[in-house]
PDB file of N, CA and C in Angstrom:
ATOM      1  N   MET A   1       7.024  19.569  -0.410  1.00 43.00           N
ATOM      2  CA  MET A   1       6.899  18.248   0.265  1.00 43.00           C
ATOM      3  C   MET A   1       5.657  17.399  -0.757  1.00 43.00           C
ATOM      4  N   GLY A   2       4.972  16.269  -0.434  1.00 53.00           N
ATOM      5  CA  GLY A   2       4.316  15.636  -1.270  1.00 53.00           C
ATOM      6  C   GLY A   2       4.584  14.172  -1.879  1.00 53.00           C
ATOM      7  N   LEU A   3       3.892  13.628  -2.580  1.00 52.00           N
ATOM      8  CA  LEU A   3       3.899  12.179  -2.738  1.00 52.00           C
ATOM      9  C   LEU A   3       5.690  12.124  -3.483  1.00 52.00           C
ATOM     10  N   PRO A   4       6.372  11.491  -3.278  1.00 50.00           N
ATOM     11  CA  PRO A   4       7.709  11.124  -4.248  1.00 50.00           C
ATOM     12  C   PRO A   4       7.216  10.417  -5.441  1.00 50.00           C
ATOM     13  N   ALA A   5       8.083  10.903  -6.027  1.00 49.00           N
ATOM     14  CA  ALA A   5       8.121  10.163  -7.532  1.00 49.00           C
ATOM     15  C   ALA A   5       8.010   8.551  -7.717  1.00 49.00           C
ATOM     16  N   ALA A   6       7.401   8.418  -8.425  1.00 46.00           N
ATOM     17  CA  ALA A   6       7.045   6.696  -8.577  1.00 46.00           C
ATOM     18  C   ALA A   6       8.623   6.046  -8.523  1.00 46.00           C
ATOM     19  N   THR A   7       9.224   6.152  -8.663  1.00 43.00           N
ATOM     20  CA  THR A   7      10.873   5.762  -9.096  1.00 43.00           C
ATOM     21  C   THR A   7      11.175   5.600  -7.978  1.00 43.00           C
ATOM     22  N   GLU A   8      10.666   6.259  -6.947  1.00 70.00           N
ATOM     23  CA  GLU A   8      11.187   6.236  -5.435  1.00 70.00           C
ATOM     24  C   GLU A   8      10.700   5.268  -4.593  1.00 70.00           C
ATOM     25  N   LEU A   9       9.335   4.794  -5.331  1.00 79.00           N
ATOM     26  CA  LEU A   9       8.762   3.702  -4.611  1.00 79.00           C
ATOM     27  C   LEU A   9       8.965   2.023  -5.035  1.00 79.00           C
ATOM     28  N   SER A  10      10.012   1.665  -4.942  1.00 86.00           N
ATOM     29  CA  SER A  10      10.210   0.347  -5.747  1.00 86.00           C
ATOM     30  C   SER A  10       9.107  -0.705  -4.996  1.00 86.00           C
ATOM     31  N   PRO A  11       8.802  -2.258  -6.058  1.00 91.00           N
ATOM     32  CA  PRO A  11       8.087  -2.955  -5.736  1.00 91.00           C
ATOM     33  C   PRO A  11       8.534  -3.606  -4.087  1.00 91.00           C
ATOM     34  N   GLN A  12      10.242  -3.390  -3.948  1.00 93.00           N
ATOM     35  CA  GLN A  12      10.810  -3.831  -2.865  1.00 93.00           C
ATOM     36  C   GLN A  12      10.374  -3.090  -1.641  1.00 93.00           C
ATOM     37  N   THR A  13      10.147  -1.875  -1.861  1.00 89.00           N
ATOM     38  CA  THR A  13       9.854  -0.790  -0.845  1.00 89.00           C
ATOM     39  C   THR A  13       8.693  -0.983  -0.380  1.00 89.00           C
ATOM     40  N   ILE A  14       7.464  -1.203  -1.184  1.00 92.00           N
ATOM     41  CA  ILE A  14       6.150  -1.225  -0.801  1.00 92.00           C
ATOM     42  C   ILE A  14       6.003  -2.470  -0.350  1.00 92.00           C
ATOM     43  N   LYS A  15       6.399  -3.526  -0.631  1.00 94.00           N
ATOM     44  CA  LYS A  15       6.241  -4.976   0.051  1.00 94.00           C
ATOM     45  C   LYS A  15       7.105  -4.935   1.450  1.00 94.00           C
ATOM     46  N   LYS A  16       8.363  -4.397   1.694  1.00 94.00           N
ATOM     47  CA  LYS A  16       8.745  -4.336   3.117  1.00 94.00           C
ATOM     48  C   LYS A  16       7.849  -3.242   4.010  1.00 94.00           C
ATOM     49  N   HIS A  17       7.223  -2.180   3.380  1.00 91.00           N
ATOM     50  CA  HIS A  17       6.256  -1.730   4.208  1.00 91.00           C
ATOM     51  C   HIS A  17       5.437  -2.370   4.880  1.00 91.00           C
ATOM     52  N   PHE A  18       4.710  -2.746   3.675  1.00 93.00           N
ATOM     53  CA  PHE A  18       3.093  -3.552   3.917  1.00 93.00           C
ATOM     54  C   PHE A  18       3.231  -5.069   4.732  1.00 93.00           C
ATOM     55  N   THR A  19       4.559  -5.710   4.499  1.00 95.00           N
ATOM     56  CA  THR A  19       4.122  -7.114   5.036  1.00 95.00           C
ATOM     57  C   THR A  19       5.583  -7.280   5.960  1.00 95.00           C
ATOM     58  N   GLY A  20       6.379  -6.488   6.010  1.00 94.00           N
ATOM     59  CA  GLY A  20       7.635  -6.310   6.531  1.00 94.00           C
ATOM     60  C   GLY A  20       8.364  -7.088   6.174  1.00 94.00           C
ATOM     61  N   THR A  21       8.830  -7.818   4.897  1.00 95.00           N
ATOM     62  CA  THR A  21       9.916  -8.413   3.982  1.00 95.00           C
ATOM     63  C   THR A  21       9.924  -7.614   2.573  1.00 95.00           C
ATOM     64  N   ALA A  22      10.992  -7.531   2.168  1.00 95.00           N
ATOM     65  CA  ALA A  22      11.185  -6.639   0.550  1.00 95.00           C
ATOM     66  C   ALA A  22      11.054  -8.044  -0.164  1.00 95.00           C
ATOM     67  N   ARG A  23      11.003  -9.334   0.335  1.00 96.00           N
ATOM     68  CA  ARG A  23      10.893 -10.284  -0.959  1.00 96.00           C
ATOM     69  C   ARG A  23       9.445 -10.751  -0.981  1.00 96.00           C
ATOM     70  N   ALA A  24       8.463 -10.578  -0.364  1.00 95.00           N
ATOM     71  CA  ALA A  24       6.943 -10.958   0.199  1.00 95.00           C
ATOM     72  C   ALA A  24       6.378 -11.602  -1.578  1.00 95.00           C
ATOM     73  N   GLU A  25       6.060 -12.559  -1.444  1.00 95.00           N
ATOM     74  CA  GLU A  25       5.409 -13.395  -2.925  1.00 95.00           C
ATOM     75  C   GLU A  25       3.781 -12.549  -2.625  1.00 95.00           C
ATOM     76  N   LYS A  26       3.331 -13.208  -3.571  1.00 94.00           N
ATOM     77  CA  LYS A  26       1.823 -11.946  -3.893  1.00 94.00           C
ATOM     78  C   LYS A  26       0.745 -12.515  -2.904  1.00 94.00           C
ATOM     79  N   PHE A  27       0.964 -14.122  -2.671  1.00 95.00           N
ATOM     80  CA  PHE A  27      -0.291 -14.475  -1.483  1.00 95.00           C
ATOM     81  C   PHE A  27       0.604 -13.397  -0.173  1.00 95.00           C
ATOM     82  N   MET A  28       1.335 -13.457  -0.137  1.00 96.00           N
ATOM     83  CA  MET A  28       1.771 -12.884   1.472  1.00 96.00           C
ATOM     84  C   MET A  28       1.028 -11.566   1.313  1.00 96.00           C
ATOM     85  N   VAL A  29       1.051 -10.665   0.385  1.00 96.00           N
ATOM     86  CA  VAL A  29       0.516  -9.336   0.388  1.00 96.00           C
ATOM     87  C   VAL A  29      -1.218  -9.469   0.434  1.00 96.00           C
ATOM     88  N   GLU A  30      -1.533 -10.423  -0.154  1.00 96.00           N
ATOM     89  CA  GLU A  30      -2.656 -10.765  -0.123  1.00 96.00           C
ATOM     90  C   GLU A  30      -3.339 -11.376   1.229  1.00 96.00           C
ATOM     91  N   MET A  31      -2.295 -12.071   2.219  1.00 96.00           N
ATOM     92  CA  MET A  31      -2.490 -12.453   3.397  1.00 96.00           C
ATOM     93  C   MET A  31      -2.599 -10.971   4.383  1.00 96.00           C
ATOM     94  N   GLU A  32      -1.973 -10.168   3.973  1.00 95.00           N
ATOM     95  CA  GLU A  32      -1.571  -8.876   5.123  1.00 95.00           C
ATOM     96  C   GLU A  32      -2.663  -8.259   4.756  1.00 95.00           C
ATOM     97  N   CYS A  33      -3.642  -8.391   3.716  1.00 94.00           N
ATOM     98  CA  CYS A  33      -4.891  -7.568   3.240  1.00 94.00           C
ATOM     99  C   CYS A  33      -5.908  -7.850   3.750  1.00 94.00           C
ATOM    100  N   GLU A  34      -5.749  -9.249   4.086  1.00 95.00           N
ATOM    101  CA  GLU A  34      -6.985  -9.819   5.354  1.00 95.00           C
ATOM    102  C   GLU A  34      -6.645  -9.558   6.625  1.00 95.00           C
ATOM    103  N   ARG A  35      -5.544  -9.690   7.032  1.00 95.00           N
ATOM    104  CA  ARG A  35      -5.015  -9.527   8.348  1.00 95.00           C
ATOM    105  C   ARG A  35      -5.600  -7.901   8.397  1.00 95.00           C
ATOM    106  N   ARG A  36      -5.861  -7.122   7.770  1.00 92.00           N
ATOM    107  CA  ARG A  36      -5.803  -5.476   8.178  1.00 92.00           C
ATOM    108  C   ARG A  36      -7.323  -5.505   7.706  1.00 92.00           C
ATOM    109  N   GLY A  37      -8.468  -6.846   7.523  1.00 94.00           N
ATOM    110  CA  GLY A  37      -9.574  -6.390   7.608  1.00 94.00           C
ATOM    111  C   GLY A  37     -10.173  -6.436   5.859  1.00 94.00           C
ATOM    112  N   TRP A  38      -9.269  -5.986   5.154  1.00 92.00           N
ATOM    113  CA  TRP A  38      -9.766  -5.747   3.558  1.00 92.00           C
ATOM    114  C   TRP A  38      -9.893  -7.285   2.996  1.00 92.00           C
ATOM    115  N   LYS A  39     -10.477  -7.204   1.860  1.00 93.00           N
ATOM    116  CA  LYS A  39     -11.003  -8.441   1.129  1.00 93.00           C
ATOM    117  C   LYS A  39     -10.803  -8.143  -0.329  1.00 93.00           C
ATOM    118  N   PRO A  40      -9.764  -8.368  -0.700  1.00 94.00           N
ATOM    119  CA  PRO A  40      -9.182  -7.891  -2.156  1.00 94.00           C
ATOM    120  C   PRO A  40      -9.446  -8.965  -3.094  1.00 94.00           C
ATOM    121  N   GLN A  41     -10.629  -8.421  -4.184  1.00 95.00           N
ATOM    122  CA  GLN A  41     -10.588  -9.463  -5.007  1.00 95.00           C
ATOM    123  C   GLN A  41      -9.758 -10.353  -5.728  1.00 95.00           C
ATOM    124  N   ASN A  42      -8.775  -9.870  -5.741  1.00 95.00           N
ATOM    125  CA  ASN A  42      -7.518 -10.470  -6.590  1.00 95.00           C
ATOM    126  C   ASN A  42      -6.192 -10.096  -6.076  1.00 95.00           C
ATOM    127  N   GLY A  43      -5.112 -10.722  -6.380  1.00 94.00           N
ATOM    128  CA  GLY A  43      -3.601 -10.165  -6.091  1.00 94.00           C
ATOM    129  C   GLY A  43      -3.462  -9.291  -6.766  1.00 94.00           C
ATOM    130  N   ASP A  44      -4.052  -8.744  -7.872  1.00 94.00           N
ATOM    131  CA  ASP A  44      -3.893  -7.153  -8.335  1.00 94.00           C
ATOM    132  C   ASP A  44      -4.418  -6.397  -7.220  1.00 94.00           C
ATOM    133  N   VAL A  45      -5.427  -6.243  -7.257  1.00 94.00           N
ATOM    134  CA  VAL A  45      -6.060  -5.427  -6.092  1.00 94.00           C
ATOM    135  C   VAL A  45      -5.451  -5.339  -4.752  1.00 94.00           C
ATOM    136  N   ALA A  46      -4.823  -6.478  -4.043  1.00 95.00           N
ATOM    137  CA  ALA A  46      -4.072  -6.691  -2.964  1.00 95.00           C
ATOM    138  C   ALA A  46      -2.748  -5.362  -3.028  1.00 95.00           C
ATOM    139  N   ASP A  47      -2.364  -5.401  -4.243  1.00 94.00           N
ATOM    140  CA  ASP A  47      -0.787  -4.891  -4.572  1.00 94.00           C
ATOM    141  C   ASP A  47      -1.526  -3.460  -4.371  1.00 94.00           C
ATOM    142  N   ALA A  48      -2.532  -3.355  -5.342  1.00 93.00           N
ATOM    143  CA  ALA A  48      -3.284  -1.957  -5.370  1.00 93.00           C
ATOM    144  C   ALA A  48      -3.068  -0.992  -3.793  1.00 93.00           C
ATOM    145  N   LEU A  49      -3.649  -2.281  -2.826  1.00 92.00           N
ATOM    146  CA  LEU A  49      -4.055  -1.676  -1.552  1.00 92.00           C
ATOM    147  C   LEU A  49      -2.656  -1.569  -0.851  1.00 92.00           C
ATOM    148  N   ALA A  50      -1.585  -2.058  -0.986  1.00 94.00           N
ATOM    149  CA  ALA A  50      -0.099  -1.929  -0.574  1.00 94.00           C
ATOM    150  C   ALA A  50       0.616  -0.822  -1.087  1.00 94.00           C
ATOM    151  N   VAL A  51       0.259  -0.418  -2.085  1.00 90.00           N
ATOM    152  CA  VAL A  51       0.866   0.736  -2.783  1.00 90.00           C
ATOM    153  C   VAL A  51       0.256   2.066  -1.877  1.00 90.00           C
ATOM    154  N   LEU A  52      -1.227   1.879  -1.886  1.00 88.00           N
ATOM    155  CA  LEU A  52      -2.091   2.995  -1.102  1.00 88.00           C
ATOM    156  C   LEU A  52      -1.556   3.125   0.576  1.00 88.00           C
ATOM    157  N   SER A  53      -1.198   2.004   1.034  1.00 89.00           N
ATOM    158  CA  SER A  53      -0.846   1.849   2.609  1.00 89.00           C
ATOM    159  C   SER A  53       0.149   2.824   2.581  1.00 89.00           C
ATOM    160  N   THR A  54       1.105   2.117   1.926  1.00 87.00           N
ATOM    161  CA  THR A  54       2.552   2.444   1.800  1.00 87.00           C
ATOM    162  C   THR A  54       2.553   4.457   1.415  1.00 87.00           C
ATOM    163  N   ALA A  55       1.895   4.476   0.414  1.00 80.00           N
ATOM    164  CA  ALA A  55       1.713   6.212   0.258  1.00 80.00           C
ATOM    165  C   ALA A  55       1.047   6.883   0.973  1.00 80.00           C
ATOM    166  N   ALA A  56       0.133   6.132   1.741  1.00 78.00           N
ATOM    167  CA  ALA A  56      -0.733   7.187   2.870  1.00 78.00           C
ATOM    168  C   ALA A  56       0.066   7.482   4.084  1.00 78.00           C
ATOM    169  N   ASN A  57       1.241   6.633   4.436  1.00 77.00           N
ATOM    170  CA  ASN A  57       2.036   6.649   5.534  1.00 77.00           C
ATOM    171  C   ASN A  57       2.976   7.297   5.277  1.00 77.00           C
ATOM    172  N   MET A  58       3.500   8.043   3.833  1.00 72.00           N
ATOM    173  CA  MET A  58       4.447   9.034   3.606  1.00 72.00           C
ATOM    174  C   MET A  58       4.195  10.308   3.781  1.00 72.00           C
ATOM    175  N   PRO A  59       4.898  11.421   4.053  1.00 64.00           N
ATOM    176  CA  PRO A  59       5.039  12.666   4.329  1.00 64.00           C
ATOM    177  C   PRO A  59       4.096  12.926   2.633  1.00 64.00           C
ATOM    178  N   GLN A  60       2.480  13.868   3.111  1.00 58.00           N
ATOM    179  CA  GLN A  60       1.779  13.913   1.848  1.00 58.00           C
ATOM    180  C   GLN A  60       1.332  15.421   1.795  1.00 58.00           C
ATOM    181  N   SER A  61       1.106  16.039   0.761  1.00 60.00           N
ATOM    182  CA  SER A  61       0.719  16.851   0.131  1.00 60.00           C
ATOM    183  C   SER A  61      -0.942  17.324   0.401  1.00 60.00           C
ATOM    184  N   ASP A  62      -1.308  18.449   0.848  1.00 63.00           N
ATOM    185  CA  ASP A  62      -2.367  18.560   1.216  1.00 63.00           C
ATOM    186  C   ASP A  62      -3.742  17.979   0.397  1.00 63.00           C
ATOM    187  N   GLU A  63      -3.320  18.034  -0.944  1.00 60.00           N
ATOM    188  CA  GLU A  63      -4.260  17.687  -1.841  1.00 60.00           C
ATOM    189  C   GLU A  63      -4.442  16.058  -1.828  1.00 60.00           C
ATOM    190  N   LEU A  64      -3.251  15.160  -1.493  1.00 58.00           N
ATOM    191  CA  LEU A  64      -3.244  13.887  -1.447  1.00 58.00           C
ATOM    192  C   LEU A  64      -4.132  13.399  -0.085  1.00 58.00           C
ATOM    193  N   LYS A  65      -3.799  14.406   1.081  1.00 62.00           N
ATOM    194  CA  LYS A  65      -4.533  14.124   1.939  1.00 62.00           C
ATOM    195  C   LYS A  65      -6.139  14.087   2.282  1.00 62.00           C
ATOM    196  N   LEU A  66      -6.357  14.989   1.254  1.00 61.00           N
ATOM    197  CA  LEU A  66      -8.302  15.101   0.565  1.00 61.00           C
ATOM    198  C   LEU A  66      -8.750  13.783   0.132  1.00 61.00           C
ATOM    199  N   ILE A  67      -7.578  13.180  -0.773  1.00 60.00           N
ATOM    200  CA  ILE A  67      -7.697  12.260  -1.928  1.00 60.00           C
ATOM    201  C   ILE A  67      -7.743  10.918  -0.888  1.00 60.00           C
ATOM    202  N   ILE A  68      -6.965  10.823   0.175  1.00 58.00           N
ATOM    203  CA  ILE A  68      -7.033   9.326   0.925  1.00 58.00           C
ATOM    204  C   ILE A  68      -8.379   9.456   2.196  1.00 58.00           C
ATOM    205  N   LYS A  69      -8.448  10.849   2.188  1.00 64.00           N
ATOM    206  CA  LYS A  69      -9.851  10.883   3.442  1.00 64.00           C
ATOM    207  C   LYS A  69     -11.182  10.576   2.440  1.00 64.00           C
ATOM    208  N   VAL A  70     -11.334  11.273   1.539  1.00 61.00           N
ATOM    209  CA  VAL A  70     -12.514  11.013   0.785  1.00 61.00           C
ATOM    210  C   VAL A  70     -12.606   9.413   0.297  1.00 61.00           C
ATOM    211  N   SER A  71     -11.611   8.745  -0.128  1.00 60.00           N
ATOM    212  CA  SER A  71     -11.866   7.327  -0.205  1.00 60.00           C
ATOM    213  C   SER A  71     -11.730   6.615   0.922  1.00 60.00           C
ATOM    214  N   THR A  72     -11.701   7.158   2.027  1.00 59.00           N
ATOM    215  CA  THR A  72     -11.725   6.258   2.966  1.00 59.00           C
ATOM    216  C   THR A  72     -13.143   6.435   3.864  1.00 59.00           C
ATOM    217  N   SER A  73     -13.522   7.479   3.447  1.00 57.00           N
ATOM    218  CA  SER A  73     -14.910   7.945   4.092  1.00 57.00           C
ATOM    219  C   SER A  73     -16.160   7.090   3.686  1.00 57.00           C
TER     220      SER A  73
END
């Protein structure tokens, strides 16, 4: 188990998970962050939050669970 290889998480997969559409524009990712109560400084931070959200909802190794728990505490 654990986080799949990065090649398994295409941008379309991340956008689909995070916004509901695989063809989401960057502003849509930013809007979804704000809807969730997050305030990203820019589009790149919003993209990173989308990746983290996608990864956090996948089967995880014990190490990843610890990293996510610590980062959200």
